[in-house]
Amino acid sequence: MKNINNYTLSILVPVYNERESILPFMDALNTSLHSIKDKLDIVFVNDGSSDDTKRIIESVIESDSRVSLVNLARNFGKESAMTAGLDHVQGDACVIMDVDLQDPPELILKFLELWQTGDWDTVYGVRVDRSKDTWVKRITAGGFYRFFNWIAAETKIPENAGDFRLIDKTVIDAIRQLPERNRFMKAY
Ligand code: UDP
Ligand code: MG
């Protein structure tokens, strides 16, 4: 059993040209996670945005000390942005999520509940319905998972799981040890 009362939960959010999304994201997070609002460490990674994403995050930080920013000098892509963010999160566990609210923030409480049992180091979300994806995306995604799990001898990845997941600090520490620059976070 993890310490249920005395923990910090990091929320890691890579962002690239997301000026419209930052404030709605913060609103949604504040609503869904009201019950654990004092336990949060919210880390945005600005992945070289060319719009004023950085300025908007800085203005959020002015009135919310739970929020911090890792600012990358140029666009490195989401995988690298997540990796950079993991070096800065301070929580006992960390949830990685997109800013566009395609990952429902209310699920975080469910992730947290499972993590607190102490039985799981990683808890991830799985899409149960891809009907809103285009047929090209459905077929390529299905083919990708089948191919990856066919060539992967031991480390299978769960089908239809995105990057939306909670990872324990022990997992974060393990990822921090990895020297690779080319990342594929879904397979960790
Ligand atoms: N993102 C990023 N760097 C990039 C592209 C995207 O940090 O070069 C961020 C983006 O702002 C969002 C998340 O990664 O928070 C997922 O991006 P997107 O919604 O475009 O991906 P999809 O939903 O198509 O997987
Ligand atoms: Mg998206």
mmCIF file of N, CA, C and O in Angstrom, residues 58-135:
data_model
loop_
_atom_site.group_PDB
_atom_site.id
_atom_site.type_symbol
_atom_site.label_atom_id
_atom_site.label_comp_id
_atom_site.label_asym_id
_atom_site.label_seq_id
_atom_site.Cartn_x
_atom_site.Cartn_y
_atom_site.Cartn_z
ATOM 1 N N GLU A 58 3.244 30.908 -18.730
ATOM 2 C CA GLU A 58 3.883 31.779 -17.729
ATOM 3 C C GLU A 58 2.848 32.588 -16.954
ATOM 4 O O GLU A 58 2.996 32.820 -15.752
ATOM 5 N N SER A 59 1.781 32.997 -17.651
ATOM 6 C CA SER A 59 0.754 33.765 -16.940
ATOM 7 C C SER A 59 -0.034 32.868 -15.979
ATOM 8 O O SER A 59 -0.463 33.312 -14.917
ATOM 9 N N VAL A 60 -0.186 31.587 -16.325
ATOM 10 C CA VAL A 60 -0.833 30.645 -15.402
ATOM 11 C C VAL A 60 0.048 30.475 -14.150
ATOM 12 O O VAL A 60 -0.435 30.485 -13.013
ATOM 13 N N ILE A 61 1.365 30.362 -14.378
ATOM 14 C CA ILE A 61 2.308 30.138 -13.272
ATOM 15 C C ILE A 61 2.264 31.285 -12.255
ATOM 16 O O ILE A 61 2.383 31.071 -11.052
ATOM 17 N N GLU A 62 2.030 32.506 -12.758
ATOM 18 C CA GLU A 62 1.998 33.674 -11.860
ATOM 19 C C GLU A 62 0.986 33.526 -10.731
ATOM 20 O O GLU A 62 1.206 34.026 -9.629
ATOM 21 N N SER A 63 -0.127 32.870 -11.020
ATOM 22 C CA SER A 63 -1.142 32.755 -9.969
ATOM 23 C C SER A 63 -1.327 31.313 -9.478
ATOM 24 O O SER A 63 -2.236 31.033 -8.708
ATOM 25 N N ASP A 64 -0.488 30.403 -9.949
ATOM 26 C CA ASP A 64 -0.655 29.001 -9.538
ATOM 27 C C ASP A 64 0.714 28.364 -9.340
ATOM 28 O O ASP A 64 1.384 27.965 -10.302
ATOM 29 N N SER A 65 1.124 28.254 -8.070
ATOM 30 C CA SER A 65 2.489 27.804 -7.774
ATOM 31 C C SER A 65 2.676 26.302 -8.011
ATOM 32 O O SER A 65 3.785 25.793 -7.950
ATOM 33 N N ARG A 66 1.580 25.585 -8.315
ATOM 34 C CA ARG A 66 1.726 24.151 -8.604
ATOM 35 C C ARG A 66 2.241 23.911 -10.014
ATOM 36 O O ARG A 66 2.641 22.812 -10.369
ATOM 37 N N VAL A 67 2.203 24.970 -10.835
ATOM 38 C CA VAL A 67 2.515 24.810 -12.258
ATOM 39 C C VAL A 67 3.953 25.231 -12.542
ATOM 40 O O VAL A 67 4.446 26.214 -11.994
ATOM 41 N N SER A 68 4.647 24.449 -13.382
ATOM 42 C CA SER A 68 5.982 24.871 -13.827
ATOM 43 C C SER A 68 6.147 24.585 -15.317
ATOM 44 O O SER A 68 5.316 23.902 -15.930
ATOM 45 N N LEU A 69 7.204 25.134 -15.872
ATOM 46 C CA LEU A 69 7.410 25.059 -17.322
ATOM 47 C C LEU A 69 8.829 24.617 -17.649
ATOM 48 O O LEU A 69 9.799 25.150 -17.111
ATOM 49 N N VAL A 70 8.935 23.631 -18.539
ATOM 50 C CA VAL A 70 10.222 23.280 -19.147
ATOM 51 C C VAL A 70 10.128 23.791 -20.570
ATOM 52 O O VAL A 70 9.214 23.428 -21.306
ATOM 53 N N ASN A 71 11.035 24.669 -20.936
ATOM 54 C CA ASN A 71 10.934 25.315 -22.241
ATOM 55 C C ASN A 71 12.034 24.813 -23.172
ATOM 56 O O ASN A 71 13.212 25.035 -22.913
ATOM 57 N N LEU A 72 11.664 24.113 -24.226
ATOM 58 C CA LEU A 72 12.671 23.589 -25.158
ATOM 59 C C LEU A 72 12.989 24.638 -26.225
ATOM 60 O O LEU A 72 12.111 25.397 -26.655
ATOM 61 N N ALA A 73 14.227 24.651 -26.659
ATOM 62 C CA ALA A 73 14.708 25.715 -27.549
ATOM 63 C C ALA A 73 14.112 25.618 -28.954
ATOM 64 O O ALA A 73 14.034 26.605 -29.675
ATOM 65 N N ARG A 74 13.704 24.406 -29.333
ATOM 66 C CA ARG A 74 13.054 24.244 -30.637
ATOM 67 C C ARG A 74 12.098 23.060 -30.544
ATOM 68 O O ARG A 74 12.011 22.431 -29.486
ATOM 69 N N ASN A 75 11.432 22.750 -31.627
ATOM 70 C CA ASN A 75 10.511 21.619 -31.635
ATOM 71 C C ASN A 75 11.284 20.308 -31.773
ATOM 72 O O ASN A 75 11.967 20.078 -32.767
ATOM 73 N N PHE A 76 11.200 19.451 -30.746
ATOM 74 C CA PHE A 76 11.902 18.164 -30.774
ATOM 75 C C PHE A 76 10.954 16.991 -31.008
ATOM 76 O O PHE A 76 11.394 15.869 -31.186
ATOM 77 N N GLY A 77 9.661 17.233 -30.931
ATOM 78 C CA GLY A 77 8.679 16.147 -31.054
ATOM 79 C C GLY A 77 8.231 15.684 -29.683
ATOM 80 O O GLY A 77 8.933 15.846 -28.678
ATOM 81 N N LYS A 78 7.051 15.072 -29.666
ATOM 82 C CA LYS A 78 6.408 14.739 -28.387
ATOM 83 C C LYS A 78 7.218 13.768 -27.520
ATOM 84 O O LYS A 78 7.289 13.926 -26.302
ATOM 85 N N GLU A 79 7.842 12.760 -28.158
ATOM 86 C CA GLU A 79 8.606 11.781 -27.370
ATOM 87 C C GLU A 79 9.739 12.463 -26.595
ATOM 88 O O GLU A 79 9.931 12.219 -25.404
ATOM 89 N N SER A 80 10.477 13.333 -27.285
ATOM 90 C CA SER A 80 11.579 14.035 -26.616
ATOM 91 C C SER A 80 11.052 14.996 -25.558
ATOM 92 O O SER A 80 11.658 15.158 -24.496
ATOM 93 N N ALA A 81 9.921 15.632 -25.859
ATOM 94 C CA ALA A 81 9.344 16.569 -24.885
ATOM 95 C C ALA A 81 8.948 15.822 -23.609
ATOM 96 O O ALA A 81 9.201 16.288 -22.493
ATOM 97 N N MET A 82 8.375 14.623 -23.761
ATOM 98 C CA MET A 82 8.007 13.831 -22.580
ATOM 99 C C MET A 82 9.258 13.448 -21.791
ATOM 100 O O MET A 82 9.276 13.501 -20.558
ATOM 101 N N THR A 83 10.292 13.041 -22.511
ATOM 102 C CA THR A 83 11.543 12.646 -21.847
ATOM 103 C C THR A 83 12.130 13.814 -21.060
ATOM 104 O O THR A 83 12.541 13.657 -19.905
ATOM 105 N N ALA A 84 12.143 14.998 -21.675
ATOM 106 C CA ALA A 84 12.671 16.184 -20.987
ATOM 107 C C ALA A 84 11.846 16.477 -19.746
ATOM 108 O O ALA A 84 12.380 16.788 -18.669
ATOM 109 N N GLY A 85 10.535 16.340 -19.859
ATOM 110 C CA GLY A 85 9.647 16.608 -18.728
ATOM 111 C C GLY A 85 9.873 15.643 -17.578
ATOM 112 O O GLY A 85 9.831 16.031 -16.410
ATOM 113 N N LEU A 86 10.148 14.376 -17.905
ATOM 114 C CA LEU A 86 10.336 13.373 -16.850
ATOM 115 C C LEU A 86 11.549 13.670 -15.974
ATOM 116 O O LEU A 86 11.630 13.230 -14.835
ATOM 117 N N ASP A 87 12.497 14.436 -16.527
ATOM 118 C CA ASP A 87 13.649 14.821 -15.709
ATOM 119 C C ASP A 87 13.278 15.897 -14.686
ATOM 120 O O ASP A 87 14.060 16.191 -13.788
ATOM 121 N N HIS A 88 12.102 16.503 -14.835
ATOM 122 C CA HIS A 88 11.742 17.622 -13.955
ATOM 123 C C HIS A 88 10.588 17.344 -13.005
ATOM 124 O O HIS A 88 10.380 18.096 -12.060
ATOM 125 N N VAL A 89 9.831 16.283 -13.278
ATOM 126 C CA VAL A 89 8.675 16.046 -12.411
ATOM 127 C C VAL A 89 9.130 15.641 -11.014
ATOM 128 O O VAL A 89 10.159 14.994 -10.858
ATOM 129 N N GLN A 90 8.357 16.051 -10.013
ATOM 130 C CA GLN A 90 8.778 15.841 -8.628
ATOM 131 C C GLN A 90 7.909 14.852 -7.869
ATOM 132 O O GLN A 90 8.159 14.567 -6.702
ATOM 133 N N GLY A 91 6.882 14.334 -8.539
ATOM 134 C CA GLY A 91 5.883 13.528 -7.837
ATOM 135 C C GLY A 91 6.343 12.128 -7.471
ATOM 136 O O GLY A 91 7.356 11.629 -7.961
ATOM 137 N N ASP A 92 5.561 11.489 -6.607
ATOM 138 C CA ASP A 92 5.756 10.076 -6.281
ATOM 139 C C ASP A 92 5.229 9.209 -7.418
ATOM 140 O O ASP A 92 5.544 8.034 -7.518
ATOM 141 N N ALA A 93 4.401 9.839 -8.247
ATOM 142 C CA ALA A 93 3.921 9.205 -9.477
ATOM 143 C C ALA A 93 3.668 10.330 -10.472
ATOM 144 O O ALA A 93 3.587 11.499 -10.089
ATOM 145 N N CYS A 94 3.573 9.980 -11.737
ATOM 146 C CA CYS A 94 3.375 11.002 -12.761
ATOM 147 C C CYS A 94 2.364 10.515 -13.801
ATOM 148 O O CYS A 94 2.449 9.378 -14.260
ATOM 149 N N VAL A 95 1.434 11.390 -14.135
ATOM 150 C CA VAL A 95 0.509 11.100 -15.232
ATOM 151 C C VAL A 95 0.972 11.901 -16.454
ATOM 152 O O VAL A 95 1.213 13.101 -16.359
ATOM 153 N N ILE A 96 1.131 11.207 -17.574
ATOM 154 C CA ILE A 96 1.491 11.873 -18.829
ATOM 155 C C ILE A 96 0.221 12.029 -19.644
ATOM 156 O O ILE A 96 -0.528 11.057 -19.820
ATOM 157 N N MET A 97 -0.076 13.231 -20.108
ATOM 158 C CA MET A 97 -1.293 13.407 -20.912
ATOM 159 C C MET A 97 -1.179 14.515 -21.937
ATOM 160 O O MET A 97 -0.358 15.420 -21.803
ATOM 161 N N ASP A 98 -2.008 14.423 -22.988
ATOM 162 C CA ASP A 98 -2.076 15.467 -23.999
ATOM 163 C C ASP A 98 -2.890 16.635 -23.462
ATOM 164 O O ASP A 98 -3.715 16.466 -22.578
ATOM 165 N N VAL A 99 -2.695 17.793 -24.060
ATOM 166 C CA VAL A 99 -3.382 18.987 -23.571
ATOM 167 C C VAL A 99 -4.771 19.158 -24.198
ATOM 168 O O VAL A 99 -5.570 19.961 -23.747
ATOM 169 N N ASP A 100 -5.069 18.365 -25.245
ATOM 170 C CA ASP A 100 -6.301 18.627 -26.013
ATOM 171 C C ASP A 100 -7.553 17.985 -25.418
ATOM 172 O O ASP A 100 -8.610 17.987 -26.041
ATOM 173 N N LEU A 101 -7.429 17.429 -24.198
ATOM 174 C CA LEU A 101 -8.548 16.836 -23.465
ATOM 175 C C LEU A 101 -9.141 15.606 -24.157
ATOM 176 O O LEU A 101 -10.245 15.189 -23.859
ATOM 177 N N GLN A 102 -8.374 15.039 -25.103
ATOM 178 C CA GLN A 102 -8.782 13.737 -25.636
ATOM 179 C C GLN A 102 -8.544 12.656 -24.579
ATOM 180 O O GLN A 102 -9.126 11.578 -24.647
ATOM 181 N N ASP A 103 -7.656 12.954 -23.622
ATOM 182 C CA ASP A 103 -7.457 12.065 -22.480
ATOM 183 C C ASP A 103 -8.331 12.596 -21.349
ATOM 184 O O ASP A 103 -8.081 13.680 -20.836
ATOM 185 N N PRO A 104 -9.396 11.883 -20.933
ATOM 186 C CA PRO A 104 -10.315 12.429 -19.933
ATOM 187 C C PRO A 104 -9.655 12.582 -18.561
ATOM 188 O O PRO A 104 -9.258 11.580 -17.957
ATOM 189 N N PRO A 105 -9.531 13.818 -18.034
ATOM 190 C CA PRO A 105 -8.814 14.034 -16.773
ATOM 191 C C PRO A 105 -9.444 13.310 -15.587
ATOM 192 O O PRO A 105 -8.742 12.963 -14.647
ATOM 193 N N GLU A 106 -10.764 13.055 -15.650
ATOM 194 C CA GLU A 106 -11.398 12.398 -14.498
ATOM 195 C C GLU A 106 -10.882 10.966 -14.297
ATOM 196 O O GLU A 106 -10.954 10.413 -13.210
ATOM 197 N N LEU A 107 -10.306 10.386 -15.375
ATOM 198 C CA LEU A 107 -9.735 9.033 -15.239
ATOM 199 C C LEU A 107 -8.515 9.008 -14.326
ATOM 200 O O LEU A 107 -8.141 7.960 -13.805
ATOM 201 N N ILE A 108 -7.899 10.177 -14.133
ATOM 202 C CA ILE A 108 -6.689 10.245 -13.308
ATOM 203 C C ILE A 108 -6.972 9.741 -11.890
ATOM 204 O O ILE A 108 -6.142 9.054 -11.286
ATOM 205 N N LEU A 109 -8.160 10.042 -11.377
ATOM 206 C CA LEU A 109 -8.505 9.575 -10.025
ATOM 207 C C LEU A 109 -8.562 8.054 -9.975
ATOM 208 O O LEU A 109 -8.181 7.431 -8.983
ATOM 209 N N LYS A 110 -9.006 7.468 -11.072
ATOM 210 C CA LYS A 110 -9.051 6.002 -11.159
ATOM 211 C C LYS A 110 -7.621 5.432 -11.212
ATOM 212 O O LYS A 110 -7.292 4.449 -10.536
ATOM 213 N N PHE A 111 -6.772 6.068 -12.043
ATOM 214 C CA PHE A 111 -5.359 5.647 -12.110
ATOM 215 C C PHE A 111 -4.741 5.684 -10.711
ATOM 216 O O PHE A 111 -4.034 4.775 -10.285
ATOM 217 N N LEU A 112 -5.029 6.797 -10.015
ATOM 218 C CA LEU A 112 -4.445 7.032 -8.705
ATOM 219 C C LEU A 112 -4.872 5.957 -7.707
ATOM 220 O O LEU A 112 -4.058 5.431 -6.943
ATOM 221 N N GLU A 113 -6.165 5.639 -7.769
ATOM 222 C CA GLU A 113 -6.709 4.610 -6.888
ATOM 223 C C GLU A 113 -5.971 3.270 -7.082
ATOM 224 O O GLU A 113 -5.588 2.610 -6.130
ATOM 225 N N LEU A 114 -5.738 2.915 -8.349
ATOM 226 C CA LEU A 114 -5.054 1.651 -8.641
ATOM 227 C C LEU A 114 -3.599 1.710 -8.198
ATOM 228 O O LEU A 114 -3.053 0.752 -7.648
ATOM 229 N N TRP A 115 -2.960 2.850 -8.416
ATOM 230 C CA TRP A 115 -1.565 3.012 -7.985
ATOM 231 C C TRP A 115 -1.456 2.899 -6.472
ATOM 232 O O TRP A 115 -0.522 2.276 -5.944
ATOM 233 N N GLN A 116 -2.435 3.458 -5.765
ATOM 234 C CA GLN A 116 -2.374 3.470 -4.300
ATOM 235 C C GLN A 116 -2.553 2.083 -3.680
ATOM 236 O O GLN A 116 -2.201 1.886 -2.526
ATOM 237 N N THR A 117 -3.080 1.128 -4.445
ATOM 238 C CA THR A 117 -3.151 -0.233 -3.902
ATOM 239 C C THR A 117 -1.744 -0.802 -3.733
ATOM 240 O O THR A 117 -1.531 -1.747 -2.983
ATOM 241 N N GLY A 118 -0.782 -0.220 -4.461
ATOM 242 C CA GLY A 118 0.591 -0.710 -4.380
ATOM 243 C C GLY A 118 0.855 -1.875 -5.311
ATOM 244 O O GLY A 118 1.972 -2.377 -5.397
ATOM 245 N N ASP A 119 -0.155 -2.320 -6.015
ATOM 246 C CA ASP A 119 0.006 -3.492 -6.887
ATOM 247 C C ASP A 119 0.541 -3.136 -8.268
ATOM 248 O O ASP A 119 0.980 -4.012 -9.010
ATOM 249 N N TRP A 120 0.462 -1.831 -8.643
ATOM 250 C CA TRP A 120 0.776 -1.462 -10.019
ATOM 251 C C TRP A 120 1.770 -0.302 -10.069
ATOM 252 O O TRP A 120 1.615 0.680 -9.365
ATOM 253 N N ASP A 121 2.779 -0.443 -10.931
ATOM 254 C CA ASP A 121 3.728 0.649 -11.166
ATOM 255 C C ASP A 121 3.305 1.500 -12.346
ATOM 256 O O ASP A 121 3.760 2.618 -12.513
ATOM 257 N N THR A 122 2.495 0.917 -13.226
ATOM 258 C CA THR A 122 2.006 1.648 -14.397
ATOM 259 C C THR A 122 0.509 1.379 -14.536
ATOM 260 O O THR A 122 0.073 0.236 -14.429
ATOM 261 N N VAL A 123 -0.246 2.429 -14.766
ATOM 262 C CA VAL A 123 -1.673 2.269 -15.057
ATOM 263 C C VAL A 123 -1.952 3.078 -16.315
ATOM 264 O O VAL A 123 -1.631 4.264 -16.369
ATOM 265 N N TYR A 124 -2.492 2.430 -17.351
ATOM 266 C CA TYR A 124 -2.690 3.194 -18.579
ATOM 267 C C TYR A 124 -4.126 3.142 -19.077
ATOM 268 O O TYR A 124 -4.897 2.257 -18.705
ATOM 269 N N GLY A 125 -4.463 4.123 -19.887
ATOM 270 C CA GLY A 125 -5.789 4.182 -20.482
ATOM 271 C C GLY A 125 -5.785 3.444 -21.810
ATOM 272 O O GLY A 125 -4.798 3.454 -22.531
ATOM 273 N N VAL A 126 -6.886 2.798 -22.127
ATOM 274 C CA VAL A 126 -7.025 2.093 -23.409
ATOM 275 C C VAL A 126 -8.261 2.640 -24.115
ATOM 276 O O VAL A 126 -9.305 2.825 -23.488
ATOM 277 N N ARG A 127 -8.125 2.917 -25.404
ATOM 278 C CA ARG A 127 -9.299 3.372 -26.159
ATOM 279 C C ARG A 127 -10.218 2.185 -26.394
ATOM 280 O O ARG A 127 -9.797 1.171 -26.946
ATOM 281 N N VAL A 128 -11.462 2.304 -25.954
ATOM 282 C CA VAL A 128 -12.385 1.199 -26.186
ATOM 283 C C VAL A 128 -13.166 1.409 -27.477
ATOM 284 O O VAL A 128 -13.803 0.508 -27.988
ATOM 285 N N ASP A 129 -13.099 2.604 -28.021
ATOM 286 C CA ASP A 129 -13.898 2.904 -29.213
ATOM 287 C C ASP A 129 -13.064 3.749 -30.165
ATOM 288 O O ASP A 129 -12.684 4.869 -29.844
ATOM 289 N N ARG A 130 -12.735 3.179 -31.317
ATOM 290 C CA ARG A 130 -11.977 3.949 -32.300
ATOM 291 C C ARG A 130 -12.886 4.393 -33.438
ATOM 292 O O ARG A 130 -12.417 4.785 -34.494
ATOM 293 N N SER A 131 -14.207 4.334 -33.242
ATOM 294 C CA SER A 131 -15.111 4.585 -34.365
ATOM 295 C C SER A 131 -15.010 6.021 -34.880
ATOM 296 O O SER A 131 -15.370 6.297 -36.013
ATOM 297 N N LYS A 132 -14.489 6.934 -34.039
ATOM 298 C CA LYS A 132 -14.369 8.317 -34.515
ATOM 299 C C LYS A 132 -13.068 8.544 -35.286
ATOM 300 O O LYS A 132 -12.890 9.574 -35.922
ATOM 301 N N ASP A 133 -12.147 7.571 -35.234
ATOM 302 C CA ASP A 133 -10.921 7.681 -36.040
ATOM 303 C C ASP A 133 -11.263 7.442 -37.509
ATOM 304 O O ASP A 133 -12.249 6.784 -37.826
ATOM 305 N N THR A 134 -10.423 7.950 -38.399
ATOM 306 C CA THR A 134 -10.640 7.653 -39.818
ATOM 307 C C THR A 134 -10.305 6.184 -40.069
ATOM 308 O O THR A 134 -9.592 5.550 -39.282
ATOM 309 N N TRP A 135 -10.816 5.603 -41.177
ATOM 310 C CA TRP A 135 -10.526 4.183 -41.437
ATOM 311 C C TRP A 135 -9.039 3.966 -41.663
ATOM 312 O O TRP A 135 -8.488 2.936 -41.289
#
